XYZ file of C-alpha atoms in Angstrom:
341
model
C 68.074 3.626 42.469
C 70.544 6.505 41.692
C 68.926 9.257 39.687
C 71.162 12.465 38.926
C 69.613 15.656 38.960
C 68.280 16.701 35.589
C 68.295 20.045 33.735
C 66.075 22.524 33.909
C 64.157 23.266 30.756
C 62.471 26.682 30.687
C 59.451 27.706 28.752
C 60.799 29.634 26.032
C 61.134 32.921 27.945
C 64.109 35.414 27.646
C 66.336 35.931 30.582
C 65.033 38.467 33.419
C 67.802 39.143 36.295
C 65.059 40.219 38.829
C 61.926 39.845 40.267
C 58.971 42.413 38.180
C 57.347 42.953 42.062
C 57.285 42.217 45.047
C 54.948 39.965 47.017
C 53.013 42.079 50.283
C 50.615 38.882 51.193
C 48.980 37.375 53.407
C 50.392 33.784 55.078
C 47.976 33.614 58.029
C 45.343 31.130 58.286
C 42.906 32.876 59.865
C 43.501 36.470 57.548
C 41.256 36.909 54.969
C 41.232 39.633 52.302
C 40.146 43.377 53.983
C 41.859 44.907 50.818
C 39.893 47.218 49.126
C 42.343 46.817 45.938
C 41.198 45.218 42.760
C 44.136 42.460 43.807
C 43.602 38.853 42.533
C 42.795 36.278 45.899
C 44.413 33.434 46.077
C 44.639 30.806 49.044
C 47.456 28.265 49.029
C 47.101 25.251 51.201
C 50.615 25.983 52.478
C 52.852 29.023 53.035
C 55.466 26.865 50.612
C 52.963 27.156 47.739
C 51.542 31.023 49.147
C 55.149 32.235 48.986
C 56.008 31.105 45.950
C 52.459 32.303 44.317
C 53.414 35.838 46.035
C 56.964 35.795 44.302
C 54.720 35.627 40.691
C 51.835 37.618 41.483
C 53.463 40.333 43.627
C 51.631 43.157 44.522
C 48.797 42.341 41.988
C 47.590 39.531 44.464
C 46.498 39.172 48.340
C 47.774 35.583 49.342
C 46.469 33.508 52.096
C 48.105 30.432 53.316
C 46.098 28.213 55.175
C 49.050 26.209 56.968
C 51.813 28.206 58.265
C 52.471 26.432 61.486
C 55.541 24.518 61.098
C 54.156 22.412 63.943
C 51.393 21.557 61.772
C 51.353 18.248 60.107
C 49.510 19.127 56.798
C 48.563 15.604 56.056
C 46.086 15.631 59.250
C 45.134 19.129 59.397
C 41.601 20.016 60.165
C 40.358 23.120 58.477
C 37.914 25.690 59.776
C 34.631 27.317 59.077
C 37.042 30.359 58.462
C 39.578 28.329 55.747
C 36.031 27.629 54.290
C 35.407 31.192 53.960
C 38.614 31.990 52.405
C 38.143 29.425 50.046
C 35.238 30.728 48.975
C 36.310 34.030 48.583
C 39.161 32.939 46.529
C 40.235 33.883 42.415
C 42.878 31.384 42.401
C 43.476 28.106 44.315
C 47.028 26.476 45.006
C 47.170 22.956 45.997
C 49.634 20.188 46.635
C 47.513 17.169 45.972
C 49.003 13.382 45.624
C 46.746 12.913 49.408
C 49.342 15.459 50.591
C 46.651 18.313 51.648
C 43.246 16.770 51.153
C 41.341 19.318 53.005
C 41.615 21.752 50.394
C 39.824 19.324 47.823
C 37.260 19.367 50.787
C 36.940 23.047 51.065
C 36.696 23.941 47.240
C 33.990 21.164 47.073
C 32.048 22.127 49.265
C 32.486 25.801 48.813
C 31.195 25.273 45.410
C 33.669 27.718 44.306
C 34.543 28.065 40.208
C 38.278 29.336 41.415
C 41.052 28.180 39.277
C 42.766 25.401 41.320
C 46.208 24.365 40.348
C 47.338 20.808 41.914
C 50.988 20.945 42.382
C 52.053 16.971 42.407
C 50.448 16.994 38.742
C 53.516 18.433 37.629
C 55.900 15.830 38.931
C 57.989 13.575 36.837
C 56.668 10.891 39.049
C 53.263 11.566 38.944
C 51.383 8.148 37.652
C 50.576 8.472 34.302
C 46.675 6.620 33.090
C 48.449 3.551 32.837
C 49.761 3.374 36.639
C 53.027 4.285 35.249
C 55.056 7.206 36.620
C 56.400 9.635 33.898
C 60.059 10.123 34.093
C 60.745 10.983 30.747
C 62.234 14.161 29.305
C 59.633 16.555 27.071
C 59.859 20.183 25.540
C 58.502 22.655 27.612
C 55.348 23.622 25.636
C 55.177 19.733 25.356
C 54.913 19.066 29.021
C 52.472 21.969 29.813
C 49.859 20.889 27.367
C 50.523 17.232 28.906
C 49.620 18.075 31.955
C 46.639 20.363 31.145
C 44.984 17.258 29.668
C 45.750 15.675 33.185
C 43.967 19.162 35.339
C 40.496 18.952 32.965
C 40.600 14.686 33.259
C 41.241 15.657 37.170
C 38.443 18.071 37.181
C 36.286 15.944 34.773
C 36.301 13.198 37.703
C 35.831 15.740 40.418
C 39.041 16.129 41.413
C 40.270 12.231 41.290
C 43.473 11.328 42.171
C 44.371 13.334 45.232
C 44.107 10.664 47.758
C 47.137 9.294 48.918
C 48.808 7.293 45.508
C 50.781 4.222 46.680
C 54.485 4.523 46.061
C 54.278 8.214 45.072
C 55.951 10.950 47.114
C 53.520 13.842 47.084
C 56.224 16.352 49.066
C 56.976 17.297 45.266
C 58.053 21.036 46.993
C 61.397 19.177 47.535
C 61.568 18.776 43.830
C 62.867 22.376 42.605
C 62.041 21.174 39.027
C 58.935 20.672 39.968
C 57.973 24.217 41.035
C 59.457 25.585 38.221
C 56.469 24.091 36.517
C 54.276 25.073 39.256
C 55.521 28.524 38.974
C 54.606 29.042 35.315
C 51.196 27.519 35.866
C 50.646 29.938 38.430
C 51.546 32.707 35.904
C 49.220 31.223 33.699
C 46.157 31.447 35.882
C 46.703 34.775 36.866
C 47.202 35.831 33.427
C 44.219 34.553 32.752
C 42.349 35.690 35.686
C 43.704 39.544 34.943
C 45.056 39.272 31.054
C 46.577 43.095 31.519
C 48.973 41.610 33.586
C 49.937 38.745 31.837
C 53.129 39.629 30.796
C 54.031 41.172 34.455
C 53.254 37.461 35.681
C 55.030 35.743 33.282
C 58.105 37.509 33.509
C 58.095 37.221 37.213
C 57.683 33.580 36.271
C 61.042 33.453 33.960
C 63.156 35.331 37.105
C 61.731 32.532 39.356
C 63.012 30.060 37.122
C 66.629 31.556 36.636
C 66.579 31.011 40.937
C 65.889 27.956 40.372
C 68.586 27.101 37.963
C 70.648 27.723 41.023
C 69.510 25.488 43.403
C 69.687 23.158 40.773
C 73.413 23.846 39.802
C 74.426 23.505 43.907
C 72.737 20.343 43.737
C 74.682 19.576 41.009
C 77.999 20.065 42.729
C 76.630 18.350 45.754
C 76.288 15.642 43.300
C 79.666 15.388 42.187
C 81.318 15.289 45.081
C 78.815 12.632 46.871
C 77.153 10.358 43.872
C 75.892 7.222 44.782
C 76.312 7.438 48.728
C 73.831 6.396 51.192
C 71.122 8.743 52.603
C 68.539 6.896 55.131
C 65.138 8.782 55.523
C 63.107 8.641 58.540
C 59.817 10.261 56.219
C 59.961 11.024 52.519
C 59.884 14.829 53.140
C 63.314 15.267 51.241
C 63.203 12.471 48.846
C 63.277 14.429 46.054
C 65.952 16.304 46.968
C 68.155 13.506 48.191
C 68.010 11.814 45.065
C 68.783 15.310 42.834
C 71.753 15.198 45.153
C 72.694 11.826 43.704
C 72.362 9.876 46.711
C 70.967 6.206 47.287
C 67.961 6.117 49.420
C 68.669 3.362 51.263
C 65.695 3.710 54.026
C 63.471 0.349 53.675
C 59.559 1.714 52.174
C 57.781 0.108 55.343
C 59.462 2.232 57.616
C 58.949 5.261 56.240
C 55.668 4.712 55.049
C 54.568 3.687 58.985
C 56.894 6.897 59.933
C 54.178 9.284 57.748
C 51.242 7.245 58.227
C 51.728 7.761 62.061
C 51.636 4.102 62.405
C 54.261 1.700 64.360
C 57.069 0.536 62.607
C 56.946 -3.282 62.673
C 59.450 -5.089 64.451
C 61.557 -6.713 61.864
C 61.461 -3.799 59.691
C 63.054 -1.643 62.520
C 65.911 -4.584 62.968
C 66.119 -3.890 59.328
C 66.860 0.149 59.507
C 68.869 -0.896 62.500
C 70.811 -3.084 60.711
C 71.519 -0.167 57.911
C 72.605 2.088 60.086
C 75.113 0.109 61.693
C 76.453 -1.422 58.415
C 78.877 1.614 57.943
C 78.196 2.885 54.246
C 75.577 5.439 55.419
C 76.589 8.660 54.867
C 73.681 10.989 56.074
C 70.283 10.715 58.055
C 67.372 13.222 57.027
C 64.589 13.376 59.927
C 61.090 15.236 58.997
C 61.015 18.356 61.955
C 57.085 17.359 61.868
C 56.507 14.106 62.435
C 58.048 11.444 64.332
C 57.792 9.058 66.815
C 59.497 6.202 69.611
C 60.713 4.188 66.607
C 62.154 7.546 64.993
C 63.983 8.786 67.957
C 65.428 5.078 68.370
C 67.087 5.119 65.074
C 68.364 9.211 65.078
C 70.157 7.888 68.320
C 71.486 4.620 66.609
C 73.041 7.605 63.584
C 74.385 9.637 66.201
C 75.842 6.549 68.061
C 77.801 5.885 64.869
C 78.843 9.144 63.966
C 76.456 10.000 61.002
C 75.506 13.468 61.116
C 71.709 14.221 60.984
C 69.532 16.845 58.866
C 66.124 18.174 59.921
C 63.492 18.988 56.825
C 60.611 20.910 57.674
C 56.920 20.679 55.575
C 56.445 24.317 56.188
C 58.103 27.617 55.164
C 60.411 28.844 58.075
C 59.582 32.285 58.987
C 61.304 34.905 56.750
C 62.564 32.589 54.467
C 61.419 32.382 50.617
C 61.205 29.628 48.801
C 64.458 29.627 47.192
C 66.429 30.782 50.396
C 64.996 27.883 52.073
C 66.141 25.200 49.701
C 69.460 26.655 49.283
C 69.961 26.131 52.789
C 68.326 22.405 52.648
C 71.236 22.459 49.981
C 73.716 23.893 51.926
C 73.141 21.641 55.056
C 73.090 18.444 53.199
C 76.269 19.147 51.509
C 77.740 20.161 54.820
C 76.289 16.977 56.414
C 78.279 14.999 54.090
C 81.467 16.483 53.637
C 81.396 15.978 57.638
């Protein structure tokens, strides 16, 4: 299904051209907070979510990721008696959710903490609505945000429901640059909350986050108008969201990419089937997952490269020295190279 990128819609704030501060955190998963510093805590379950929460809360907050490898599959990470710690000690929590991360729903429960926890894949356009249905349509701003605050306080009424794994859902919503800008202004939010003197600090650090984002989503855009409606074949759903902002078809068959993540083999008929895709001539570009993988993986990267479609790597983690927006511009970048190959 072809699905071109949509706009942006901001929260009402007036235009900023720069960042208020800068973040100085934390991204180690074994660091926790020495500061002596009034600075708010906060512990992201990923250096994708702690960079991003260090962009809005610069130097007012002391940011620990809990996941920074980018060896390290998040979906079977196993945290420590020190993660529990720094959970504990934490003002402000920053998950993905959607099954993606489930050991942080683990550590706040059984830390017992009152932190404020923010769920990332809540702010989707795909997340399920009550009925089973996913949300794709378009809402104001304000509109959206009080939607899905009724969705965090039914999530925290039934102890945090809904973040194991949702069938059909693709919980790496970080692809989704949309979808942090939503993420982004709950963060500011919190923290406003959290320290109310600074509330106006976060949120405008919040409305020059957005404006960055309006960029990736205009070079999407263009990568859109120049490649709508070809073929993309994913060997994990990493850059789904991405993929289809681009305008392309995902033409990868759900049981092998679902056995891909799951870790699981790929059944025999459904590999023919990918095979078969590949070979077919309409595909235009292969995106592989840099953190998981597997025989039936490397069989079908070699089948691309056999016929002469050029391969893209997506990573689940933050690249060191990259931010958030530098590292989706070149995700941009290097799909729109891919296919004007």
């Amino acid at each position: 299904m072809k699905t071109p990128p949509r706009p942006l819609v901001l929260l009402g704030l007036g235009a900023a051209s720069a960042l208020v501060l800068s973040g100085c955190a934390s991204t180690t998963s074994d660091a926790t907070s020495d500061s002596e510093t009034d600075a708010i805590t906060v512990v992201a379950s990923t250096n994708v979510y702690g960079q991003i929460a260090e962009e809005i809360g610069g130097d007012l907050v002391e940011v620990t990721s809990i996941v920074t490898n980018a060896a390290q599959d998040p979906h079977s990470f196993e945290a420590s008696a020190r993660d529990q710690l720094t959970v504990e000690q934490a003002d402000l929590v920053i998950e993905n959710g959607g099954g993606y991360d489930s050991f942080m729903d683990s550590l706040v429960e059984a830390s017992g903490s009152e932190a404020h926890v923010i769920t990332a894949a809540e702010f989707s356009h795909s997340w399920p609505t009550e009925e089973g249905e996913e949300d794709h349509s378009d809402h104001d701003h304000d509109e959206e945000d009080e939607e899905h605050s009724d969705e965090e306080e039914h999530s925290d009424e039934d102890d945090h429901a809904g973040h194991d794994h949702i069938e059909g859902f693709n919980e790496h919503v970080w692809y989704d640059p949309h979808t942090m800008a939503y993420v982004a202004d709950a963060i500011a939010e919190e923290l406003g909350e959290i320290s109310p003197d600074d509330a106006e600090t976060f949120t405008a650090n919040a409305e020059a986050f957005h404006e960055e984002i309006e960029g990736l989503e205009e070079s999407l855009e263009e990568v859109a108008a120049a490649h709508v409606g070809e073929e993309a074949f994913l060997t994990e759903p990493v850059g789904g969201y991405l993929v289809i902002a681009a305008g392309l078809e995902d033409v990868t068959p759900a049981e092998f990419s679902e056995a891909v993540e799951e870790g699981q083999d790929v059944a025999p008929a459904t590999l023919l089937e990918a095979l078969s895709i590949i070979t077919d001539g309409d595909l235009s570009v292969m995106i592989t997952n840099t953190q998981t993988g597997g025989a039936e993986t490397e069989q079908v990267v070699a089948e691309a490269e056999n016929e002469d479609v050029p391969v893209v790597a997506f990573s689940e983690t933050l690249p060191e020295g990259q931010t958030y927006i530098s590292w989706m511009q070149e995700n941009i970048e290097n799909l729109a190279a891919a296919l004007d190959s």
